[in-house]
Amino acid sequence: MMKVSAERIDVTQSIYDENDRIAAETWKVLDEKCIFTVNVMGAPGAGKTSSLIHLIQNMPQTRSYVLEGDIESDIDTVKMKGLGIETLQINTYGACHLDAPTVQKALEGLPLSEPGILFIENIGNLVCPAEFMIGEHIKLLVCSVAEGSDKPYKYPLAFEKADMILLTKIDLKAYVDFDEAFFFKGVQALNKDAAVFEVNAKTGEGFDGAAKYLENLASGGTEVKTYP
Amino acid sequence: MMKVSAERIDVTQSIYDENDRIAAETWKVLDEKCIFTVNVMGAPGAGKTSSLIHLIQNMPQTRSYVLEGDIESDIDTVKMKGLGIETLQINTYGACHLDAPTVQKALEGLPLSEPGILFIENIGNLVCPAEFMIGEHIKLLVCSVAEGSDKPYKYPLAFEKADMILLTKIDLKAYVDFDEAFFFKGVQALNKDAAVFEVNAKTGEGFDGAAKYLENLASGGTEVKTYP
């Protein structure tokens, strides 16, 4: 988020209000179509794309769709499509997060013909995406052990707002001296509700449980927050 | 950076202009004091703080100062001070980058009594900090192999604007299948001038060369860009 002085707060507030209005519209359309929508957030290189691939492959009975957000490039979309996953690329060309108008516009290009789960992979950024609703049912935070165990303390908003957290690259724990107790203490202090799953995209470890949890949320088997 | 619609561009432009004006003022003050200033950018968990500690410890003849930027917490400042490094904390409480007014204000609290090198550790974010001058002589980009080799393609601005790049956590290369050729091809396409140093904060490997290069820049032994 741009830092603004007091006299510009009205402009900022109106941007937020307009964003939220459009996010609520999008949410309503998606919800009526029975498209459970997941806003996937995380730092650059946290393992968002690899995690989505594993989650989707662990839900063969569920129809999955992906909106792939990147500042530039279509590397992840090419990867997704190569695996037969219905994916649409959004490039923001500079903008540090997806906002509701961008997502609303992009969805015109994704038919979403049957009920299922839509993953919207946000820009790799542990700060700004957490501030903007884009029409999602839940926020999934992807965080890698290689980022260090102090991330909840330094980037609290993303952890606070997450409904579900994937702790990725757990095979690297020993190499990066990841302090598990410190990490979980930080998460717990910010967010008592988010389910945390430890995963390893190299072996697929942990994704079966995460996928089951997500499918359960999507089918309404677990309480799902209504908008917002 | 906040994404803005056409009618808000004038506000955005005036924020940039005002920022640049103050950055130039700060640069002039620092330059006159012979304080060579380094804007340290990188994603969350890239290894910015560990890298600064190693660089500083490899320059025992140079007086070093640190402005430590974080959204919240003072974890890194406590670590720095524990090592005897003169450090001042800046907390942005939400803002995703440091801007020139924030840095100018913070510098009032850091005496900078002798010539030396001032490191300003920006917020962990591979997007927004690259857009704002804060009074620096150079930008140092810290990027970890654990983030993956595609980062120059996905976050081009930070790589384009860097004067010097540290590729960190090189001990993890084998574990994360880091594609060196792809990474360097991406860097090269965006930036032919930035010196890249491969480093490992666990062993200290590579920091001697990086520190020597930086000291040489600071002493004017290598061409240093004048403001901006």
Coordinates of N, CA, C and O in Angstrom, one line a residue, chain A residues 1-4 8 11-12 14-16 18 42-46 48-49 68 70-73 75-76 79 92 94-97 99 102 121 123-128 131-132 144 146-148 150-151 153-156 169 171-172 174-177 182 202, chain B residues 1-4 8 11-12 14-16 18 42-46 48-49 68 70-73 75-76 79 92 94-97 99 102 121 123-128 131-132 144 146-148 150-151 153-156 169 171-172 174-177 182 202:
Chain A
M1 N 0.8 -1.2 0.0 CA 0.0 0.0 0.0 C 0.9 1.3 0.0 O 1.8 1.4 0.7
M2 N 0.5 2.2 -0.8 CA 1.2 3.5 -0.8 C 1.0 4.2 0.5 O -0.1 4.1 1.1
K3 N 2.1 4.8 1.0 CA 2.0 5.5 2.2 C 1.5 6.9 1.9 O 1.9 7.5 1.0
V4 N 0.5 7.4 2.6 CA -0.1 8.6 2.2 C -0.1 9.6 3.4 O -0.3 9.1 4.6
R8 N -4.4 13.0 2.2 CA -4.7 12.1 1.0 C -5.5 10.9 1.5 O -5.8 10.0 0.7
V11 N -8.8 10.1 -0.4 CA -8.6 9.4 -1.7 C -8.4 7.9 -1.4 O -9.0 7.0 -2.0
T12 N -7.5 7.6 -0.4 CA -7.2 6.2 -0.1 C -8.5 5.5 0.3 O -8.7 4.4 -0.1
S14 N -11.5 6.2 -0.3 CA -12.4 6.0 -1.4 C -12.0 4.8 -2.3 O -12.8 4.1 -2.9
I15 N -10.7 4.6 -2.5 CA -10.2 3.5 -3.2 C -10.5 2.2 -2.5 O -11.0 1.2 -3.2
Y16 N -10.4 2.2 -1.2 CA -10.7 1.0 -0.5 C -12.2 0.7 -0.6 O -12.6 -0.5 -0.8
E18 N -14.4 1.6 -2.8 CA -14.8 1.1 -4.2 C -14.3 -0.3 -4.4 O -15.0 -1.1 -5.0
G42 N 1.2 -14.7 -0.5 CA 2.5 -15.2 0.0 C 3.7 -14.4 -0.6 O 3.5 -13.7 -1.6
A43 N 4.8 -14.4 0.0 CA 6.0 -13.7 -0.5 C 6.5 -14.3 -1.8 O 6.1 -15.4 -2.1
P44 N 7.3 -13.6 -2.5 CA 7.9 -14.1 -3.7 C 8.7 -15.4 -3.4 O 9.4 -15.5 -2.4
G45 N 8.4 -16.5 -4.1 CA 9.2 -17.7 -3.9 C 8.7 -18.5 -2.7 O 9.4 -19.5 -2.3
A46 N 7.5 -18.2 -2.2 CA 7.0 -19.0 -1.0 C 6.6 -20.4 -1.4 O 6.5 -21.3 -0.6
K48 N 3.8 -20.7 -3.9 CA 2.4 -20.6 -4.1 C 1.9 -21.5 -5.3 O 1.0 -22.3 -5.2
T49 N 2.6 -21.4 -6.4 CA 2.2 -22.2 -7.6 C 2.4 -23.7 -7.4 O 1.5 -24.5 -7.7
E68 N -4.0 -16.6 -12.4 CA -2.6 -16.5 -12.0 C -2.2 -15.1 -12.1 O -2.0 -14.5 -13.2
D70 N 0.5 -12.1 -11.8 CA 2.0 -11.8 -11.8 C 2.2 -10.4 -12.2 O 1.4 -9.9 -13.0
I71 N 3.2 -9.8 -11.8 CA 3.5 -8.4 -12.3 C 3.8 -8.6 -13.8 O 3.3 -7.9 -14.6
E72 N 4.8 -9.5 -14.1 CA 5.1 -9.8 -15.5 C 5.3 -11.3 -15.6 O 5.3 -12.0 -14.6
S73 N 5.4 -11.7 -16.9 CA 5.7 -13.1 -17.2 C 4.4 -14.0 -17.1 O 3.5 -13.7 -16.4
I75 N 5.1 -17.5 -16.7 CA 5.8 -18.8 -16.4 C 4.9 -19.8 -15.7 O 4.8 -20.9 -16.0
D76 N 4.2 -19.3 -14.7 CA 3.3 -20.2 -13.9 C 2.1 -20.7 -14.6 O 1.7 -21.8 -14.5
K79 N 3.1 -23.4 -16.9 CA 3.3 -24.7 -16.0 C 1.9 -25.3 -15.7 O 1.7 -26.5 -15.9
T92 N -0.1 -7.5 -13.9 CA -0.4 -6.1 -13.4 C 0.6 -5.1 -13.8 O 0.4 -3.9 -13.6
G94 N 3.4 -3.9 -12.8 CA 3.9 -3.0 -11.8 C 3.1 -3.0 -10.5 O 3.7 -2.9 -9.4
A95 N 1.8 -3.2 -10.6 CA 1.0 -3.1 -9.3 C 1.4 -4.3 -8.4 O 1.6 -5.4 -8.9
C96 N 1.4 -4.0 -7.1 CA 2.0 -5.0 -6.1 C 0.9 -5.9 -5.5 O 1.2 -6.6 -4.6
H97 N -0.3 -5.8 -6.0 CA -1.4 -6.7 -5.5 C -2.5 -6.8 -6.5 O -2.5 -5.9 -7.4
D99 N -6.4 -6.2 -7.2 CA -7.5 -5.6 -6.6 C -8.8 -6.1 -7.2 O -8.8 -6.8 -8.2
T102 N -9.6 -5.5 -11.1 CA -8.8 -6.3 -12.0 C -9.3 -7.7 -12.0 O -9.4 -8.3 -13.1
E121 N -4.2 -16.7 -7.6 CA -2.8 -16.5 -7.0 C -2.5 -15.1 -7.1 O -2.3 -14.5 -8.2
I123 N -0.2 -11.5 -6.3 CA 1.2 -11.1 -6.6 C 2.1 -11.5 -5.4 O 1.6 -11.5 -4.2
G124 N 3.3 -12.0 -5.6 CA 4.2 -12.4 -4.5 C 4.6 -11.2 -3.7 O 5.4 -10.4 -4.1
N125 N 3.9 -11.1 -2.5 CA 4.1 -9.9 -1.7 C 3.4 -10.2 -0.4 O 2.2 -10.5 -0.3
L126 N 4.2 -10.2 0.7 CA 3.6 -10.5 2.0 C 2.9 -9.3 2.7 O 2.5 -9.4 3.9
V127 N 2.8 -8.2 2.0 CA 2.3 -7.0 2.6 C 0.9 -6.6 2.0 O -0.1 -6.8 2.5
C128 N 1.0 -6.1 0.8 CA -0.1 -5.4 0.2 C -1.4 -6.3 -0.1 O -2.5 -5.8 0.1
E131 N -4.4 -6.5 2.2 CA -5.3 -5.3 2.4 C -6.5 -5.2 1.5 O -7.4 -4.4 1.7
F132 N -6.5 -6.0 0.5 CA -7.6 -5.9 -0.5 C -8.4 -7.1 -0.7 O -7.9 -8.2 -1.1
S144 N 7.1 -20.0 3.5 CA 8.1 -21.1 3.4 C 9.0 -21.0 4.6 O 9.3 -19.9 5.1
A146 N 12.0 -21.3 4.6 CA 13.3 -20.6 4.2 C 13.2 -19.1 4.4 O 14.2 -18.4 4.4
E147 N 11.9 -18.6 4.6 CA 11.8 -17.2 4.9 C 12.1 -16.8 6.3 O 12.3 -15.7 6.7
G148 N 12.2 -17.9 7.2 CA 12.6 -17.7 8.6 C 11.3 -17.7 9.5 O 10.2 -17.4 9.0
D150 N 10.5 -15.7 11.9 CA 10.0 -14.5 12.5 C 9.0 -13.8 11.6 O 8.5 -12.7 11.9
K151 N 8.5 -14.4 10.5 CA 7.6 -13.7 9.6 C 6.3 -13.3 10.2 O 5.8 -12.2 10.0
Y153 N 5.8 -12.1 13.1 CA 6.0 -10.9 13.9 C 6.3 -9.7 13.0 O 6.0 -8.6 13.4
K154 N 6.9 -9.9 11.8 CA 7.3 -8.8 10.9 C 6.2 -8.4 10.0 O 6.1 -7.3 9.5
Y155 N 5.3 -9.4 9.6 CA 4.3 -9.2 8.6 C 2.9 -9.6 9.2 O 2.3 -10.6 8.6
P156 N 2.5 -9.0 10.3 CA 1.3 -9.6 11.0 C 0.0 -9.6 10.2 O -0.8 -10.6 10.4
K169 N 8.1 -26.0 2.1 CA 9.5 -26.4 2.0 C 10.0 -26.9 3.4 O 11.1 -26.6 3.8
D171 N 11.2 -29.6 4.1 CA 12.4 -30.4 4.0 C 13.6 -29.5 4.3 O 14.7 -30.0 4.5
L172 N 13.5 -28.2 4.2 CA 14.6 -27.3 4.4 C 14.8 -26.9 5.9 O 15.7 -26.2 6.3
A174 N 15.8 -28.1 8.7 CA 17.1 -28.3 9.3 C 18.2 -27.4 8.8 O 19.1 -26.9 9.5
Y175 N 18.1 -27.1 7.5 CA 19.2 -26.3 6.8 C 19.1 -24.9 7.1 O 20.0 -24.1 7.0
V176 N 17.9 -24.4 7.5 CA 17.7 -23.0 7.7 C 17.5 -22.6 9.2 O 17.1 -21.5 9.5
D177 N 17.7 -23.6 10.0 CA 17.5 -23.4 11.5 C 16.2 -22.8 11.8 O 16.0 -21.8 12.5
F182 N 8.9 -20.7 17.9 CA 8.8 -19.3 17.7 C 7.8 -18.9 16.6 O 6.9 -18.0 16.8
K202 N 8.2 -31.0 -2.9 CA 9.1 -32.0 -3.6 C 8.6 -33.4 -3.5 O 8.7 -34.2 -4.5
Chain B
M1 N 3.1 -0.6 -4.6 CA 2.4 0.6 -5.0 C 0.9 0.4 -5.2 O 0.5 -0.6 -5.7
M2 N 0.1 1.3 -4.7 CA -1.3 1.2 -4.9 C -1.6 1.3 -6.3 O -1.0 2.1 -7.1
K3 N -2.6 0.5 -6.8 CA -3.0 0.6 -8.1 C -4.1 1.7 -8.2 O -5.0 1.8 -7.4
V4 N -3.9 2.6 -9.2 CA -4.8 3.7 -9.3 C -5.4 3.8 -10.6 O -4.8 3.5 -11.6
R8 N -6.8 9.3 -10.8 CA -6.0 9.4 -9.6 C -4.6 9.6 -9.9 O -3.8 9.7 -9.0
V11 N -2.7 12.6 -8.4 CA -2.4 12.4 -6.9 C -1.1 11.6 -6.8 O -0.1 11.9 -6.1
T12 N -1.1 10.4 -7.5 CA 0.1 9.6 -7.5 C 1.3 10.3 -7.9 O 2.4 10.2 -7.2
S14 N 2.0 13.4 -7.9 CA 2.4 14.4 -6.9 C 3.1 13.8 -5.7 O 4.0 14.3 -5.1
I15 N 2.7 12.6 -5.3 CA 3.3 11.8 -4.2 C 4.8 11.5 -4.7 O 5.7 11.7 -3.9
Y16 N 4.9 11.0 -5.9 CA 6.2 10.6 -6.4 C 7.1 11.9 -6.4 O 8.3 11.8 -6.0
E18 N 7.0 14.7 -4.8 CA 7.3 15.2 -3.5 C 8.3 14.3 -2.8 O 9.3 14.7 -2.2
G42 N 14.8 -6.3 -0.8 CA 14.6 -7.8 -1.0 C 13.3 -8.3 -0.4 O 12.7 -7.6 0.4
A43 N 13.0 -9.5 -0.8 CA 11.7 -10.1 -0.4 C 11.8 -10.4 1.1 O 12.9 -10.5 1.7
P44 N 10.7 -10.7 1.8 CA 10.7 -11.2 3.2 C 11.6 -12.5 3.2 O 11.4 -13.4 2.4
G45 N 12.5 -12.5 4.2 CA 13.3 -13.7 4.4 C 14.4 -13.9 3.4 O 15.0 -15.0 3.3
A46 N 14.7 -12.9 2.6 CA 15.8 -13.0 1.6 C 17.2 -13.1 2.3 O 18.1 -13.6 1.7
K48 N 18.4 -10.1 4.3 CA 18.9 -8.8 4.3 C 19.7 -8.5 5.5 O 20.8 -8.0 5.5
T49 N 19.1 -8.8 6.7 CA 19.8 -8.5 8.0 C 21.1 -9.3 8.1 O 22.1 -8.7 8.5
E68 N 16.9 0.5 10.3 CA 16.3 -0.8 10.1 C 14.8 -0.6 9.9 O 14.1 -0.2 10.8
D70 N 11.1 -1.9 9.3 CA 10.1 -3.0 9.4 C 8.7 -2.5 9.6 O 8.5 -1.4 10.1
I71 N 7.8 -3.3 9.1 CA 6.4 -2.9 9.3 C 6.1 -2.9 10.9 O 5.7 -1.9 11.4
E72 N 6.5 -4.0 11.5 CA 6.4 -4.1 13.0 C 7.6 -4.8 13.5 O 8.4 -5.4 12.7
S73 N 7.8 -4.8 14.8 CA 8.8 -5.5 15.5 C 10.2 -4.8 15.5 O 10.4 -4.0 14.6
I75 N 13.0 -6.9 16.0 CA 13.9 -8.1 16.1 C 15.3 -7.9 15.5 O 16.3 -8.2 16.1
D76 N 15.3 -7.3 14.3 CA 16.6 -7.1 13.7 C 17.5 -6.0 14.3 O 18.7 -6.1 14.4
K79 N 19.1 -7.5 17.3 CA 20.3 -8.4 16.8 C 21.5 -7.5 16.5 O 22.6 -7.8 16.9
T92 N 6.9 1.0 10.1 CA 6.0 1.7 9.2 C 4.5 1.4 9.6 O 3.6 2.1 9.1
G94 N 2.4 -0.9 8.7 CA 1.5 -1.2 7.6 C 2.0 -0.8 6.3 O 1.8 -1.6 5.3
A95 N 2.8 0.3 6.2 CA 3.3 0.7 4.9 C 4.3 -0.3 4.3 O 5.1 -0.8 5.1
C96 N 4.2 -0.5 3.0 CA 4.9 -1.6 2.4 C 6.3 -1.2 1.9 O 7.0 -2.0 1.2
H97 N 6.7 0.0 2.1 CA 8.1 0.4 1.7 C 8.4 1.6 2.5 O 7.6 2.3 3.1
D99 N 9.6 5.5 2.5 CA 9.6 6.6 1.6 C 10.6 7.7 2.1 O 11.1 7.6 3.2
T102 N 9.8 9.6 5.5 CA 10.0 8.7 6.7 C 11.5 8.6 7.0 O 11.9 8.7 8.2
E121 N 17.8 -0.6 5.6 CA 17.2 -1.8 5.3 C 15.7 -1.6 5.1 O 15.0 -1.2 6.0
I123 N 11.6 -2.3 3.8 CA 10.6 -3.3 4.1 C 10.8 -4.5 3.2 O 11.1 -4.4 2.0
G124 N 10.6 -5.7 3.8 CA 10.8 -7.0 3.0 C 9.7 -7.0 1.9 O 8.5 -7.4 2.2
N125 N 10.0 -6.7 0.7 CA 9.0 -6.6 -0.4 C 9.8 -6.4 -1.7 O 10.6 -5.5 -1.8
L126 N 9.6 -7.3 -2.6 CA 10.3 -7.3 -3.9 C 9.7 -6.4 -4.9 O 10.2 -6.3 -6.0
V127 N 8.6 -5.7 -4.5 CA 7.9 -4.8 -5.5 C 8.1 -3.3 -5.2 O 8.8 -2.6 -5.8
C128 N 7.4 -2.9 -4.1 CA 7.2 -1.4 -3.9 C 8.5 -0.7 -3.6 O 8.6 0.5 -4.1
E131 N 10.4 1.4 -6.2 CA 9.8 2.6 -6.9 C 10.1 3.9 -6.2 O 9.8 5.0 -6.7
F132 N 10.7 3.9 -5.0 CA 10.8 5.1 -4.2 C 12.3 5.4 -3.9 O 12.9 4.6 -3.2
S144 N 17.4 -14.5 -2.4 CA 17.9 -15.8 -2.0 C 17.6 -16.9 -3.0 O 16.6 -16.9 -3.7
A146 N 16.5 -19.7 -2.4 CA 15.3 -20.4 -2.0 C 14.0 -19.8 -2.6 O 13.0 -20.4 -2.7
E147 N 14.2 -18.5 -3.1 CA 13.0 -17.9 -3.8 C 12.8 -18.4 -5.2 O 11.8 -18.1 -5.8
G148 N 13.8 -19.1 -5.7 CA 13.7 -19.6 -7.1 C 14.4 -18.8 -8.1 O 14.5 -17.6 -7.9
D150 N 13.4 -17.9 -11.0 CA 12.5 -17.1 -11.9 C 12.3 -15.6 -11.5 O 11.5 -14.9 -12.1
K151 N 12.9 -15.3 -10.4 CA 12.5 -14.0 -9.8 C 12.8 -12.7 -10.7 O 12.0 -11.8 -10.7
Y153 N 12.4 -12.5 -13.8 CA 11.4 -12.4 -14.8 C 10.1 -11.9 -14.2 O 9.3 -11.3 -14.9
K154 N 9.9 -12.3 -12.9 CA 8.6 -11.9 -12.3 C 8.6 -10.6 -11.6 O 7.5 -10.0 -11.4
Y155 N 9.7 -10.1 -11.2 CA 9.9 -8.9 -10.4 C 11.0 -8.0 -11.0 O 12.0 -7.7 -10.4
P156 N 10.8 -7.7 -12.3 CA 11.9 -7.1 -13.0 C 12.4 -5.7 -12.5 O 13.6 -5.5 -12.5
K169 N 22.1 -17.5 0.5 CA 21.7 -18.9 0.8 C 22.2 -19.9 -0.2 O 21.4 -20.8 -0.6
D171 N 24.1 -22.2 -0.1 CA 24.3 -23.5 0.4 C 23.0 -24.3 0.1 O 23.0 -25.6 0.1
L172 N 21.9 -23.7 -0.2 CA 20.6 -24.4 -0.5 C 20.4 -24.7 -2.0 O 19.4 -25.3 -2.3
A174 N 21.4 -26.8 -4.2 CA 21.1 -28.2 -4.6 C 19.8 -28.6 -4.1 O 19.1 -29.4 -4.8
Y175 N 19.4 -28.1 -2.9 CA 18.1 -28.6 -2.3 C 16.9 -28.0 -3.0 O 15.8 -28.5 -2.9
V176 N 17.1 -26.8 -3.6 CA 15.9 -26.1 -4.2 C 15.9 -26.2 -5.7 O 15.1 -25.5 -6.4
D177 N 16.9 -27.0 -6.3 CA 17.0 -27.0 -7.8 C 17.1 -25.7 -8.4 O 16.3 -25.3 -9.3
F182 N 19.4 -19.8 -15.8 CA 18.1 -19.1 -16.0 C 18.1 -17.8 -15.2 O 17.7 -16.8 -15.7
K202 N 25.7 -18.4 6.5 CA 26.0 -19.4 7.5 C 27.5 -19.6 7.7 O 28.0 -19.7 8.8

